Tab-separated table of C-alpha atoms in Angstrom:
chain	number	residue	atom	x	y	z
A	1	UNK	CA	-7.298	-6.974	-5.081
A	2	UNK	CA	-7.511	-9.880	-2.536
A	3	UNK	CA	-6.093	-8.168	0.466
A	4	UNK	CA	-6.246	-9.818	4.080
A	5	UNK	CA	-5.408	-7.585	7.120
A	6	UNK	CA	-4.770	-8.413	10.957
A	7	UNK	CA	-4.183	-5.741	13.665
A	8	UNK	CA	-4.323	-5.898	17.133
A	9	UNK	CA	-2.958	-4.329	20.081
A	10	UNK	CA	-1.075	-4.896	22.950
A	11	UNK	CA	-3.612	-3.748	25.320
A	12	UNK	CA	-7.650	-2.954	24.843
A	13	UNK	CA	-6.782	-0.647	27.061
A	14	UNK	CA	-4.377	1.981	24.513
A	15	UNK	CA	-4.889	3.039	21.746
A	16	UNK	CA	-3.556	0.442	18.646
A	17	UNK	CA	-0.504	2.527	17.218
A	18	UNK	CA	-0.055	0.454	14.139
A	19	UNK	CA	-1.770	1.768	10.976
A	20	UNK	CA	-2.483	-0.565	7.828
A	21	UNK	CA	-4.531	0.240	5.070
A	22	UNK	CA	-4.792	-0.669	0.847
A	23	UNK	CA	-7.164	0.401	-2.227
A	24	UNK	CA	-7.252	-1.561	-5.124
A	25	UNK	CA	-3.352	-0.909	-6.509
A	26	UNK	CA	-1.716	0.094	-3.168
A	27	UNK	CA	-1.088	-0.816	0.212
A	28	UNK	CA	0.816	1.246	3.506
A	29	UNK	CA	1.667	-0.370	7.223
A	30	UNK	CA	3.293	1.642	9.547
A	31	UNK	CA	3.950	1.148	13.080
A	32	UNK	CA	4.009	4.358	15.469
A	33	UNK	CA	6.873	4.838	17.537
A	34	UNK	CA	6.710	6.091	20.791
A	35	UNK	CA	8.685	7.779	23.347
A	36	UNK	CA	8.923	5.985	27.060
A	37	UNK	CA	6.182	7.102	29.082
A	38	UNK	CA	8.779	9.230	31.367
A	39	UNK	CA	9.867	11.493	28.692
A	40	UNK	CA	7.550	13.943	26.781
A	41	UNK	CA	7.476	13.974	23.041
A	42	UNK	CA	6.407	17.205	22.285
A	43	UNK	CA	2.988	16.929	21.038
A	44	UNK	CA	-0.078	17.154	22.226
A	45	UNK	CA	-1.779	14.871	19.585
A	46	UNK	CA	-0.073	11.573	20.337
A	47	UNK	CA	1.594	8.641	18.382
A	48	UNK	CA	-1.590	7.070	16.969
A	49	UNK	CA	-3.362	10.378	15.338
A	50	UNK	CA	0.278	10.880	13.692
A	51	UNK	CA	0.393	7.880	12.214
A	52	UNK	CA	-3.314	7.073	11.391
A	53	UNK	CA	-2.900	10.369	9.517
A	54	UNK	CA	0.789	10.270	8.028
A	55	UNK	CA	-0.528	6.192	6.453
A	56	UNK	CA	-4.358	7.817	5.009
A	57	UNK	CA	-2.407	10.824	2.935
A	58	UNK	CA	1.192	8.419	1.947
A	59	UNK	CA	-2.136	6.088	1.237
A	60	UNK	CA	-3.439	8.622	-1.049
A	61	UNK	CA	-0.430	9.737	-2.874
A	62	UNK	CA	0.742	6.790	-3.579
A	63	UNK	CA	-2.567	5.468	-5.178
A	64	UNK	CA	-2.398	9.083	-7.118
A	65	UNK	CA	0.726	7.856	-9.111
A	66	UNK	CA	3.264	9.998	-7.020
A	67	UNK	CA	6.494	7.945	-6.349
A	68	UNK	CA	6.715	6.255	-3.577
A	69	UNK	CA	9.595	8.074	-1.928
A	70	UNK	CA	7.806	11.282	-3.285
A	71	UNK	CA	4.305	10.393	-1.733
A	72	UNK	CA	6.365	9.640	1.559
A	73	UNK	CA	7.883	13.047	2.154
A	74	UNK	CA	4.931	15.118	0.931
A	75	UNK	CA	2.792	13.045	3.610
A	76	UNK	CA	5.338	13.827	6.163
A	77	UNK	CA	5.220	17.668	5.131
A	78	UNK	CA	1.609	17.855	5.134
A	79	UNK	CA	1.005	16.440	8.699
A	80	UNK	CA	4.103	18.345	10.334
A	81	UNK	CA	2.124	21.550	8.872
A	82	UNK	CA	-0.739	20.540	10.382
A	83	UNK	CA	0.222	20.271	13.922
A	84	UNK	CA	3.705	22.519	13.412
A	85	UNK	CA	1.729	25.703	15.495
A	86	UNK	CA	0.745	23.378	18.492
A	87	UNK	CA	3.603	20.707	18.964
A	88	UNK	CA	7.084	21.030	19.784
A	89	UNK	CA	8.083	19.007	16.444
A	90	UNK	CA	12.180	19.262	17.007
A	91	UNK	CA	11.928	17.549	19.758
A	92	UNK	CA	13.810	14.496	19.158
A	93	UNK	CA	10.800	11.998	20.429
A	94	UNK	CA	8.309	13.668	18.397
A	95	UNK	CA	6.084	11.003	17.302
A	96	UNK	CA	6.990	9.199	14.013
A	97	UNK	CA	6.592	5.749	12.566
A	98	UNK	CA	8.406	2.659	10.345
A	99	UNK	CA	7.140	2.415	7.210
A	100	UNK	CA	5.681	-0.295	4.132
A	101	UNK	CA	4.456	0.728	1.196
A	102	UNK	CA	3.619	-1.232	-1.815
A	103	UNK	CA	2.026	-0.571	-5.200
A	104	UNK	CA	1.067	-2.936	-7.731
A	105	UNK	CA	2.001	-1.744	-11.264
A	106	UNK	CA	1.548	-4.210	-13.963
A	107	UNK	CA	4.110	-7.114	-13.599
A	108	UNK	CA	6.172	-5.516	-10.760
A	109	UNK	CA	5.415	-5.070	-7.338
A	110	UNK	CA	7.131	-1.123	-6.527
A	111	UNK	CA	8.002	-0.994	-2.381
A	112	UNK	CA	9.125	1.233	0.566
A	113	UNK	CA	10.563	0.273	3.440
A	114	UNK	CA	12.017	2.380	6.480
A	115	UNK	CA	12.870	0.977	9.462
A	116	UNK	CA	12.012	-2.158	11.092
A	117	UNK	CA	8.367	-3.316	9.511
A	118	UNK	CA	9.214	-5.833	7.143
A	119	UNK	CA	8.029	-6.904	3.522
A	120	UNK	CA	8.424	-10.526	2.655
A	121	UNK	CA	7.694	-11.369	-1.493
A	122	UNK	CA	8.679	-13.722	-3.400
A	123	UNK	CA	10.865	-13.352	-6.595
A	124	UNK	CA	12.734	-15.336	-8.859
A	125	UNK	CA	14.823	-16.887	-6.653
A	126	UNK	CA	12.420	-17.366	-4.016
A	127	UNK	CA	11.161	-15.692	-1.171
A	128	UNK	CA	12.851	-12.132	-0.102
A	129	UNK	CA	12.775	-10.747	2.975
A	130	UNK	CA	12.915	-6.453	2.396
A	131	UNK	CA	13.976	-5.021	5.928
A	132	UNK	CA	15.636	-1.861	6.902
A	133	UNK	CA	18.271	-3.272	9.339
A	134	UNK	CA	20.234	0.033	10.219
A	135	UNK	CA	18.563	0.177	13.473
A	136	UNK	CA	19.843	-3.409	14.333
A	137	UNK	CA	23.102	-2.587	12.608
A	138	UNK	CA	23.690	0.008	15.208
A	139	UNK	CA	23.069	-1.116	18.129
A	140	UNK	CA	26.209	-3.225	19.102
A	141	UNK	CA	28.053	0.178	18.217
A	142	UNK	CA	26.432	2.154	20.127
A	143	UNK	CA	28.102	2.651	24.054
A	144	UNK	CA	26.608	1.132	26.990
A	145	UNK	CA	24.739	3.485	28.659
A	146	UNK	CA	23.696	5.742	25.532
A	147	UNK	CA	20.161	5.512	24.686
A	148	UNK	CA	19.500	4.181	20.837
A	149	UNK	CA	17.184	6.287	20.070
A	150	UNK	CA	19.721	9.466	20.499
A	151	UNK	CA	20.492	8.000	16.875
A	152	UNK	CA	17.418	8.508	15.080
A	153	UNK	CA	16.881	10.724	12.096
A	154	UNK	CA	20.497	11.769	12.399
A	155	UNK	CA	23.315	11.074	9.533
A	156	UNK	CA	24.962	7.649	10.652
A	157	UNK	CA	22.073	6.347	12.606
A	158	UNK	CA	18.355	5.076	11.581
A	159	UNK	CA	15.212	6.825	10.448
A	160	UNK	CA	11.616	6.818	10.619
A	161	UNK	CA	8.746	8.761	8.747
A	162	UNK	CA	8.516	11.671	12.042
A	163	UNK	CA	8.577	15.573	11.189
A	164	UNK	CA	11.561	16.119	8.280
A	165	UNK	CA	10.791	14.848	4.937
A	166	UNK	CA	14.012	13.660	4.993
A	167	UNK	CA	12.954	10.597	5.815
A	168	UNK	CA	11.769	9.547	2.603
A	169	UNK	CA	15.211	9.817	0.772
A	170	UNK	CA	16.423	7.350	3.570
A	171	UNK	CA	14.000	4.648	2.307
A	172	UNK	CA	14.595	1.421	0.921
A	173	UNK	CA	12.638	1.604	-2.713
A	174	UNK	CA	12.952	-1.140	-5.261
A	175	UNK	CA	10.653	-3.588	-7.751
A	176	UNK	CA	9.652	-7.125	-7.319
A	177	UNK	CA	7.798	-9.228	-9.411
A	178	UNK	CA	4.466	-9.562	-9.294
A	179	UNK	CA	2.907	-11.823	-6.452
A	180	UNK	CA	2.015	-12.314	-3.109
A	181	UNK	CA	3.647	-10.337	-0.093
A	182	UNK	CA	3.087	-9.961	3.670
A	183	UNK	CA	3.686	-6.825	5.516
A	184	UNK	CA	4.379	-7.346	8.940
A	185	UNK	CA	4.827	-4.758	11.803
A	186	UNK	CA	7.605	-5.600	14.025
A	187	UNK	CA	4.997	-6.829	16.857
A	188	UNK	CA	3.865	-8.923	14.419
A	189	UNK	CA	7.259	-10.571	13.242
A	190	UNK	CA	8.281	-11.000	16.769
A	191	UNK	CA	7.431	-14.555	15.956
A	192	UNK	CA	10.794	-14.951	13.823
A	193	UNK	CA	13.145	-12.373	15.305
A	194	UNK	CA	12.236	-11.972	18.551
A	195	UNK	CA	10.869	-16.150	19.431
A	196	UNK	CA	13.006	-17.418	16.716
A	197	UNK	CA	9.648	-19.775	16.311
A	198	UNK	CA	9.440	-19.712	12.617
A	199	UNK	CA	11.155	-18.748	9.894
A	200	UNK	CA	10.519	-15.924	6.926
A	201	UNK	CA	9.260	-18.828	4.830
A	202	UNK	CA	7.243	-20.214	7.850
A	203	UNK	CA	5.820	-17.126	8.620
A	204	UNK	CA	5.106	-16.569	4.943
A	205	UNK	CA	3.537	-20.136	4.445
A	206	UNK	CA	1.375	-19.091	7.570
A	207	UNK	CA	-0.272	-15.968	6.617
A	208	UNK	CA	-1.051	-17.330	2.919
A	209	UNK	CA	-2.506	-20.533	4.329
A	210	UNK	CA	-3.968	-19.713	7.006
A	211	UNK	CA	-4.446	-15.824	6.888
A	212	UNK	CA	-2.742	-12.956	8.881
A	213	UNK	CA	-4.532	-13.550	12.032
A	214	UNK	CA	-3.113	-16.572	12.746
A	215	UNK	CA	0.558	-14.961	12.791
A	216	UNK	CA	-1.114	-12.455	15.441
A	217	UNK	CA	-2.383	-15.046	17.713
A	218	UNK	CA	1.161	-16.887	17.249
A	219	UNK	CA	2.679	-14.346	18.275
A	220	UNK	CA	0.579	-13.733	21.266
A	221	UNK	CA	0.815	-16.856	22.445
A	222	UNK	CA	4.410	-16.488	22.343
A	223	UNK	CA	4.425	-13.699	24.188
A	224	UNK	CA	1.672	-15.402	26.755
A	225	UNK	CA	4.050	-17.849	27.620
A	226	UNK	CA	6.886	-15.360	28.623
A	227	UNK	CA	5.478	-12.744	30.736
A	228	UNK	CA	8.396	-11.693	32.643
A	229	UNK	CA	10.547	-11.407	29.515
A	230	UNK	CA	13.090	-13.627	30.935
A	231	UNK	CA	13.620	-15.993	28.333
A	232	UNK	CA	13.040	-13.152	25.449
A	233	UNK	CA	14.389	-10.048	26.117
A	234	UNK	CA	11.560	-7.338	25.219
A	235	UNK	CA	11.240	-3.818	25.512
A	236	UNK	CA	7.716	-4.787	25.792
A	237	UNK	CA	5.636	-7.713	26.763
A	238	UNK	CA	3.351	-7.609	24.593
A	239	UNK	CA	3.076	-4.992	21.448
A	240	UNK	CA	0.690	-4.042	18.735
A	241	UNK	CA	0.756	-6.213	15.693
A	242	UNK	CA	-0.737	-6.287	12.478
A	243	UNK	CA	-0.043	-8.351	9.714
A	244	UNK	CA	-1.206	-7.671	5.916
A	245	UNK	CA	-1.031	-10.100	2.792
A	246	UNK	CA	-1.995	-10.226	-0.806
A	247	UNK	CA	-1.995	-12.617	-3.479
A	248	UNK	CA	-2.656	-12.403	-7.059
């Protein structure tokens, strides 16, 4: 399957904390999420070994027939065991990750989404943006002064694939038809809902003309020309961002 793929990130100096990765039916981008660097998470293995190994075993399962939700929360078991003895894993900032999976199955295209990575496709009536937008949802509900991420992987907030296979059951899961799609991590959309500089369909356009890398370099230029965050408001200047497509 002709796959491109784009990562980058935000500094050559840390590690890249995105995680994209396909075989010949399948295809998984997550993006790590971490915990600000004043407050410890709990384990001693860090965001990007959680996530590198949470996307090469959802990778697997899904591309062994499992469903997708299915392949999700046995991934998520599997890791927590793995690290359960030597990581404080209920702690709330344990590291964890947003989520895209796609398979190819015939005529339909079957996909995952949790939290804020986005899958763009086209169907019938043209292109579809598939996002997760409970953690956007929430936040002009939630009081000054109370910290967003109090409300993740709780009933009545947002998730993300972390320690409880709970997660999975939280995903959005649905078919498309066959064709091409871009999965974008959120440091890679930035472009459209961060810059407002293009749209879904421009952003679309982009990667199938031009290929992923050019919506990474977009968006670092972007960023480039706002390093104080002044006319963007940013939790961070720059992040890592990777950007996958596929056409038929």
């Amino acid at each position: 399957m002709p796959f491109l793929l784009a990562t980058e990130a935000a500094s050559p100096d840390r590690p890249n904390e995105d995680f994209a990765a396909v075989t010949a039916s399948a295809a998984v981008l997550l993006d790590g999420v971490s915990a600000p660097t004043d407050i410890e998470n709990g384990c001693s293995h860090g965001v990007a070994w959680h996530v590198r190994r949470l996307g090469a075993l959802l990778l697997a399962g899904i591309d062994a027939g499992l469903y997708l939700r299915d392949a999700l929360a046995e991934a998520i078991t599997t890791v927590s065991a793995s690290h359960e003895g030597t990581c404080d894993l209920g702690n709330r900032e344990t590291p964890s990750a947003t989520v895209v999976a796609v398979r190819v199955d015939g005529d339909e295209l079957e996909y995952l989404v949790l939290s804020d990575s986005v899958l763009l496709a086209e169907d019938r009536d043209g292109l579809r943006p598939v996002a997760d937008t409970r953690l956007d949802d929430l936040r002009p509900r939630v009081e000054p002064g109370t910290a967003i991420r109090a409300w993740r992987n709780v009933p009545g907030g947002f998730w993300t694939a972390g320690a409880d296979p709970r997660a999975a059951e939280e995903a959005l899961t649905g078919t498309l038809p066959r064709g091409p799609f871009l999965a974008m991590s959120d440091g890679a959309s930035r472009s459209v809902e961060v810059f407002g500089d293009l749209s879904w369909r421009e952003a679309f356009s982009m990667a199938g003309d031009l290929g992923p890398r050019a919506l990474v370099e977009r968006v670092r230029a972007l960023e480039a020309d706002d390093p104080t965050c002044r006319r963007f408001p940013r939790g961070k200047v720059r992040d890592d961002a990777t950007a996958l497509w596929w056409t038929p």
